[in-house]
Amino acid sequence: MSIVINNSKNVFLLQTVSNSYAFGIDDQGLVRHLYWGKRIEAVEDFEMPVLTEVSTNDPVYEITPEEFPVYGSLRYKEHCLKVTFADGTREVVYEYVGYQIEKTEAYDELILELKDQYYALKIELHYKVYEKYDLMERFVVLHNESNEAMEVEQLQSGQFHIPYEDLNFTNVHGHWGAEQQRFVQKVSYGKILIENRRGISSHNHNPYFILDKDATETSGDVYFGALRRTGNFSGVVEQTPYGETLVQLGLNAHDFCLKLQAGETFTSPAIICGYSNSGFETMSHNLHNFAKDFILRAGLRPVLYNSWEATEFGVTCEEQKKLAKRAQELGAELFVVDDGWFGERNGIENGLGDWYVNEEKFPNGIDELIKEVKSLGLLFGIWVEPEMVNPPTKLYAEHPDWIYHFDTRESDTSRGQYVLDMTKVEVQNFVYQMLDDLLSYHEIDYIKWDANRPISQTNLHKDIWYRHIEAVYDIVKKLKEKHPNVLFEACASGGGRIDYGILGIFDDFWTSDNTDAYDRLTVQDSYSYIYPIKAMRAWVTDCPNFISNRMISMKFRFHSAMMGTLGIGCNILKFTEEDSNLSKEMIALYKKIRPIIQEGDFYRLQNTSENDYHLYEYTKDAEGLVFAFLPQTKIGHRKVTVKLRGLKKEAVYSVILETKEIKKSGAYLMQHGFDLCLTGDYASTLIQFKEIERR
């Protein structure tokens, strides 16, 4: 059983295959955390410690390890919930009511019921247990059962207690063109805050936490959680004076206030969380498998060609036809027209909001191009930025009140555009109808949804940070119900919307506008800790790269992009015969190995060399492969020993090293490994292996 309860002690034990999570109700009615770690079988073993004050400056409420601390009483710590009631009272005092258990094929769910002692506020703490994935999902549901409104000023989805000090905290930092830059810092006294205030998940931090006790890929304690929310979030990590580390993750309280009307219910974003005592690899595998099985749309992602770098805003029907024909010859399966096909769109200053086909660029309409693309056997995709409007457009002239604004202030433009007020029903209807018309009247298979600026002048309501992205979610869900075969890609000036909130509603992530193949190794490595490879779009683009101005061999560029869902963004009309032949070869190879990459297990292999090798393994069933990269030879003739992981010890594997084949046991390949030596700059290779017999 995944949920075990000792009713006499009021102790709840949540069990996964390898781990346990325990909490209980103490004599004051507080929900207190007891344990998170390796599996403990007997719920009877857990006791509720008696807490006493250290001093009057360290009251019991302050030192109690609460599952869901609220604002009020003698609490001065971080709190998960702050409410102002109709009469102005700003304190929650809850009492335990009871629990429910719900069972489904996918998970068991424990619902802990609390209520305020005086006001008609009901609080439900939800715990979904995904037993075989060693994961839980936590969220909170608030019910206003009164006849008056109440204001929710802060809501975190849960608090986590980790019984160690001096942990390592991992997240990412960055900016446009440099997203997903992994960092690790020591947790000491004071607080670590990660957040976003821009309205998108942002390029700067990401809504998750990883805390480890000197873990490696394959050993050590790792605690982690990822928020299922796009947009403004906050996370706090704090080492307390009482010997533990606390984490909270949820909605950002900055400029936030949710008015919960009489009879209304509000559900917080969920946190997918877990524990590994075998390092980061297990954490990644559990999250990746959960995403593949429960969140992502089934099926392999197509090889994509996108026309942006070939034409930018200079889109014409004839040029797009030429690109589509060439893309099909190279082996692409999906042709995507990027920005510049609509309105008076010849640059960033105009067009957004006027979603009609530009007649000068497409004198016979866009169906002429779509028909040509379909005749080539390709899927057809198109770029949109539905949440934005440019000031010179007809849409803005007709509806100047549709943007976020204050009547007494001049609204900011950023990238020459305003943000539409997606909390307005009429704006939601406009965006949905525009996209529904595109999909209903044209044979479109793929939508690349972009968002190129943060939100400002947010009008008079402080809940827009939440409601805006809910509107985006709802529109896409509704569109996919009506057009179930259409794939949606989440893009926000690159990787500004990578999170578990949008994943599953959208099908792909555009990982970064930086397509430099060497920079992408860092971006993709960091991404892989939390997010599934199947959703990671990666392109091969022209050199010199527009950001790095770096020249990199095409083989290296392909190998880097083949680590995710492959896309091509080059001006393929300028390809040499050598470029074309190599592209055909690599695309054909990717299609053969695509099930292993998109649906297999992913491993970040150890570099044992003084040279800066980057080694990544993928396995699925009896087959596998390794991508090896050497950006620069620093120490000549210094090889690397590649030690594979995830093999069957007793099985024999055939490993193809360029033109050489070796046959070794799984135990040998994992413990001893094989030597690899790349030379030069931007060298790379792809090594394939498969199980051939059992001993």
Coordinates of C-alpha atoms in Angstrom, one line a residue, residues 25 30 172 174 232 282 346 368 400 627 639 655 661:
I25 CA -1.0 15.5 13.8
L30 CA -0.5 21.0 14.1
V172 CA 20.0 27.6 -13.1
G174 CA 21.1 33.0 -17.1
N232 CA 5.7 34.2 -11.5
T282 CA 17.9 8.4 -10.4
N346 CA 8.5 43.4 -42.0
E368 CA -0.6 27.9 -51.9
P400 CA -6.5 50.2 -27.2
F627 CA 27.4 11.1 -28.0
K639 CA 42.2 9.9 -24.3
V655 CA 29.9 -1.6 -29.5
E661 CA 33.6 -3.4 -33.3

